[in-house]
Coordinates of C-alpha atoms in Angstrom, one line a residue:
M137 CA 0.0 0.0 0.0
T138 CA 2.7 2.5 0.8
A139 CA 4.0 2.3 -2.8
L140 CA 0.8 4.1 -3.8
L141 CA 1.7 7.1 -1.7
S142 CA 4.0 8.9 -4.1
P143 CA 4.8 12.6 -3.3
V144 CA 1.8 14.7 -4.1
G145 CA 3.7 16.8 -6.6
T146 CA 4.7 13.7 -8.7
V147 CA 1.2 12.2 -8.9
A148 CA -0.8 13.0 -12.1
A149 CA -3.7 14.7 -10.5
M150 CA -7.2 13.7 -11.6
P151 CA -10.1 16.2 -11.8
A152 CA -11.9 16.4 -8.5
L153 CA -15.3 15.0 -8.4
D154 CA -18.3 17.3 -7.9
E155 CA -20.7 15.8 -5.4
N156 CA -23.5 18.0 -6.8
V157 CA -23.3 16.2 -10.3
P158 CA -25.1 12.8 -10.0
E159 CA -22.5 11.0 -12.2
D160 CA -19.6 12.4 -10.1
R161 CA -21.5 11.5 -6.9
A162 CA -22.0 8.0 -8.1
E163 CA -18.3 7.8 -8.9
S164 CA -17.3 9.2 -5.6
E165 CA -19.6 6.6 -3.8
R166 CA -18.0 3.7 -5.9
L167 CA -14.5 4.9 -4.9
A168 CA -15.4 5.3 -1.3
A169 CA -17.0 1.7 -1.2
G170 CA -13.8 0.2 -2.8
F171 CA -11.6 2.2 -0.4
V172 CA -13.5 1.0 2.7
R173 CA -13.2 -2.6 1.4
G174 CA -9.4 -2.2 1.3
D175 CA -9.1 -2.1 -2.6
E176 CA -5.7 -0.6 -3.2
D177 CA -6.7 0.5 -6.7
S178 CA -9.6 2.4 -5.3
F179 CA -7.2 3.9 -2.7
A180 CA -4.8 5.0 -5.4
L181 CA -7.7 6.8 -7.2
V182 CA -8.8 8.4 -4.0
Y183 CA -5.3 9.7 -3.4
R184 CA -5.0 11.0 -7.0
R185 CA -8.4 12.7 -6.8
W186 CA -8.0 14.4 -3.5
G187 CA -4.3 14.4 -2.6
A188 CA -3.9 17.9 -4.1
L189 CA -6.9 19.2 -2.1
V190 CA -5.3 17.9 1.2
H191 CA -1.9 19.2 0.2
S192 CA -3.1 22.7 -0.6
L193 CA -5.1 22.9 2.6
A194 CA -2.0 22.0 4.6
A195 CA 0.3 24.3 2.6
R196 CA -2.0 27.3 3.2
S197 CA -2.1 26.6 6.9
L198 CA 1.5 25.7 7.5
G199 CA 3.2 27.9 4.8
D200 CA 5.7 25.2 4.2
A201 CA 5.5 22.8 1.1
R202 CA 7.6 20.1 2.8
E203 CA 5.6 20.1 5.9
A204 CA 2.4 20.1 3.8
E205 CA 3.7 17.0 1.9
D206 CA 4.3 15.2 5.2
V207 CA 0.8 16.1 6.4
A208 CA -0.7 14.8 3.1
Q209 CA 1.2 11.5 3.7
Q210 CA 0.0 11.3 7.3
T211 CA -3.5 12.1 6.3
F212 CA -3.9 9.4 3.7
L213 CA -2.0 6.8 5.8
A214 CA -4.4 7.5 8.8
A215 CA -7.4 7.4 6.4
W216 CA -6.3 4.0 5.0
R217 CA -5.7 2.6 8.5
G218 CA -9.0 4.0 9.8
R219 CA -11.0 3.4 6.7
H220 CA -13.6 1.2 8.3
G221 CA -14.5 4.4 10.4
Y222 CA -15.8 6.1 7.3
H223 CA -19.6 5.9 6.9
A224 CA -21.2 7.4 3.6
V225 CA -24.3 8.4 5.5
R226 CA -22.4 10.9 7.5
G227 CA -21.1 12.7 4.4
P228 CA -18.9 12.4 1.3
L229 CA -15.4 11.0 1.5
P230 CA -13.5 14.2 0.6
G231 CA -15.1 15.8 3.6
W232 CA -14.0 12.9 5.9
L233 CA -10.4 13.3 4.5
V234 CA -10.4 17.0 5.1
G235 CA -11.4 16.3 8.7
I236 CA -8.5 14.0 9.2
A237 CA -6.2 16.6 7.4
R238 CA -7.3 19.3 9.8
R239 CA -6.3 17.1 12.8
K240 CA -2.9 16.4 11.2
I241 CA -2.3 20.1 10.5
A242 CA -3.1 20.9 14.1
D243 CA -0.6 18.2 15.1
A244 CA 2.0 19.8 12.8
H245 CA 1.4 23.2 14.3
A246 CA 1.7 21.7 17.8
A247 CA 4.9 20.0 17.0
R248 CA 6.3 23.2 15.5
S249 CA 5.5 25.1 18.6
R250 CA 7.1 22.5 20.8
R251 CA 10.4 22.6 18.8
T252 CA 10.3 26.4 19.0
R253 CA 9.8 26.3 22.8
L254 CA 12.7 23.8 23.1
A255 CA 14.9 25.8 20.9
A256 CA 14.1 29.0 22.9
A257 CA 14.7 27.2 26.2
H258 CA 18.1 25.9 25.0
A259 CA 19.0 29.5 23.8
A260 CA 18.0 30.9 27.2
R261 CA 20.2 28.4 29.1
E262 CA 23.1 29.2 26.8
G263 CA 22.5 33.0 27.2
A264 CA 22.4 32.6 31.0
G265 CA 25.8 30.9 31.0
V266 CA 24.5 27.8 32.7
P267 CA 27.5 25.5 33.1
G268 CA 27.5 22.3 30.9
T269 CA 24.7 23.4 28.6
A270 CA 26.7 25.0 25.8
E271 CA 26.6 22.9 22.7
R272 CA 29.9 21.9 21.0
P273 CA 30.4 23.6 17.7
E274 CA 30.8 20.2 16.1
A275 CA 27.4 19.1 17.5
A276 CA 25.7 22.2 16.0
L277 CA 27.4 21.6 12.7
D278 CA 26.2 18.0 12.7
R279 CA 22.7 19.0 13.3
V280 CA 22.8 21.4 10.5
L281 CA 24.2 18.8 8.1
V282 CA 21.5 16.3 9.2
T283 CA 18.7 18.8 8.7
Q284 CA 20.0 19.5 5.2
E285 CA 20.2 15.8 4.4
L286 CA 16.7 15.2 5.7
R287 CA 15.3 17.4 2.9
K288 CA 16.8 15.1 0.3
L289 CA 15.1 12.0 1.6
P290 CA 11.9 10.5 0.1
P291 CA 8.8 11.8 2.0
V292 CA 8.1 8.7 3.9
Q293 CA 11.7 8.1 5.1
R294 CA 12.0 11.8 6.0
H295 CA 8.7 11.6 8.0
I296 CA 9.9 8.6 9.9
L297 CA 13.2 10.1 10.9
R298 CA 11.4 13.2 12.0
L299 CA 9.1 11.2 14.2
A300 CA 12.1 9.3 15.6
F301 CA 14.4 12.3 16.2
F302 CA 12.2 15.3 16.6
D303 CA 9.2 13.7 18.4
D304 CA 11.4 11.1 20.1
L305 CA 9.0 8.1 19.1
T306 CA 10.2 4.5 19.1
H307 CA 9.8 2.3 16.0
V308 CA 6.7 0.7 17.5
Q309 CA 5.2 4.1 18.2
I310 CA 6.0 5.3 14.6
A311 CA 4.3 2.1 13.3
E312 CA 1.2 2.9 15.3
R313 CA 1.3 6.6 14.3
T314 CA 1.6 5.9 10.5
G315 CA -0.1 2.6 10.1
L316 CA 3.1 1.1 8.5
P317 CA 4.2 -2.4 9.5
L318 CA 6.9 -2.3 12.1
G319 CA 9.4 -4.1 9.8
T320 CA 8.7 -1.4 7.1
V321 CA 9.3 1.4 9.6
K322 CA 12.6 -0.2 10.7
S323 CA 13.9 -0.8 7.1
H324 CA 12.9 2.8 6.0
A325 CA 14.8 4.2 9.1
R326 CA 17.8 2.0 8.4
R327 CA 18.0 3.0 4.8
A328 CA 17.5 6.7 5.5
I329 CA 20.3 6.8 8.1
L330 CA 22.6 4.9 5.8
R331 CA 21.8 7.3 3.0
I332 CA 22.5 10.4 5.3
R333 CA 25.8 8.9 6.4
R334 CA 26.8 8.2 2.9
S335 CA 25.9 11.6 1.7
V336 CA 27.7 13.3 4.6
A337 CA 30.8 11.2 4.0
E338 CA 30.8 11.9 0.3
G339 CA 30.5 15.6 1.0
S340 CA 33.4 15.5 3.5
A341 CA 35.6 13.5 1.0
S342 CA 34.9 16.0 -1.8
E343 CA 35.7 18.9 0.5
G344 CA 39.0 17.2 1.5
S345 CA 39.9 16.7 -2.2
A346 CA 39.1 20.3 -3.0
S347 CA 41.2 21.6 -0.2
M348 CA 44.2 19.4 -1.3
G349 CA 43.8 20.7 -4.8

């Protein structure tokens, strides 16, 4: 199922269905029924129909395309995991997806605020000259490098590492949060870390060659 969740920007978007048009409403109901049954083809079509809607909603609220991409991934993963909670009598599928997206956007704002508070507290401790709290320059550089490398990862790997390192979640908690199998979470995390290490090592090697030249 996760292979269906390509980055929103790379998916060939399909025209959104108009629930006020009988033919479109029937098509939406057909997709919703297949989605609830667990049909991956229906899920792929649901993602292509309304992925851009969820992404644009997140982008407007967060003001960050990469965070919006992560929220879109989280929204559809959560929708797939909780698909049996959708009931057509309560409203059309796009509205249900938007409801999930709004919760994920709120979570993203909360995580951003938490990171800001932690950074401010850290800066305040350093400014006050509290012994033992000053960060080594090498550690600060490492964090900058890792942050840069995170941006180069595929969305799913980037999201998993952010949950692991920024939200301090275990692999089990990440699997529960995303709906991914535990083995998939571990393999994504392992590949992402190896990729970052390799990229940083290659960058260091190229800098060393340039300095020798």
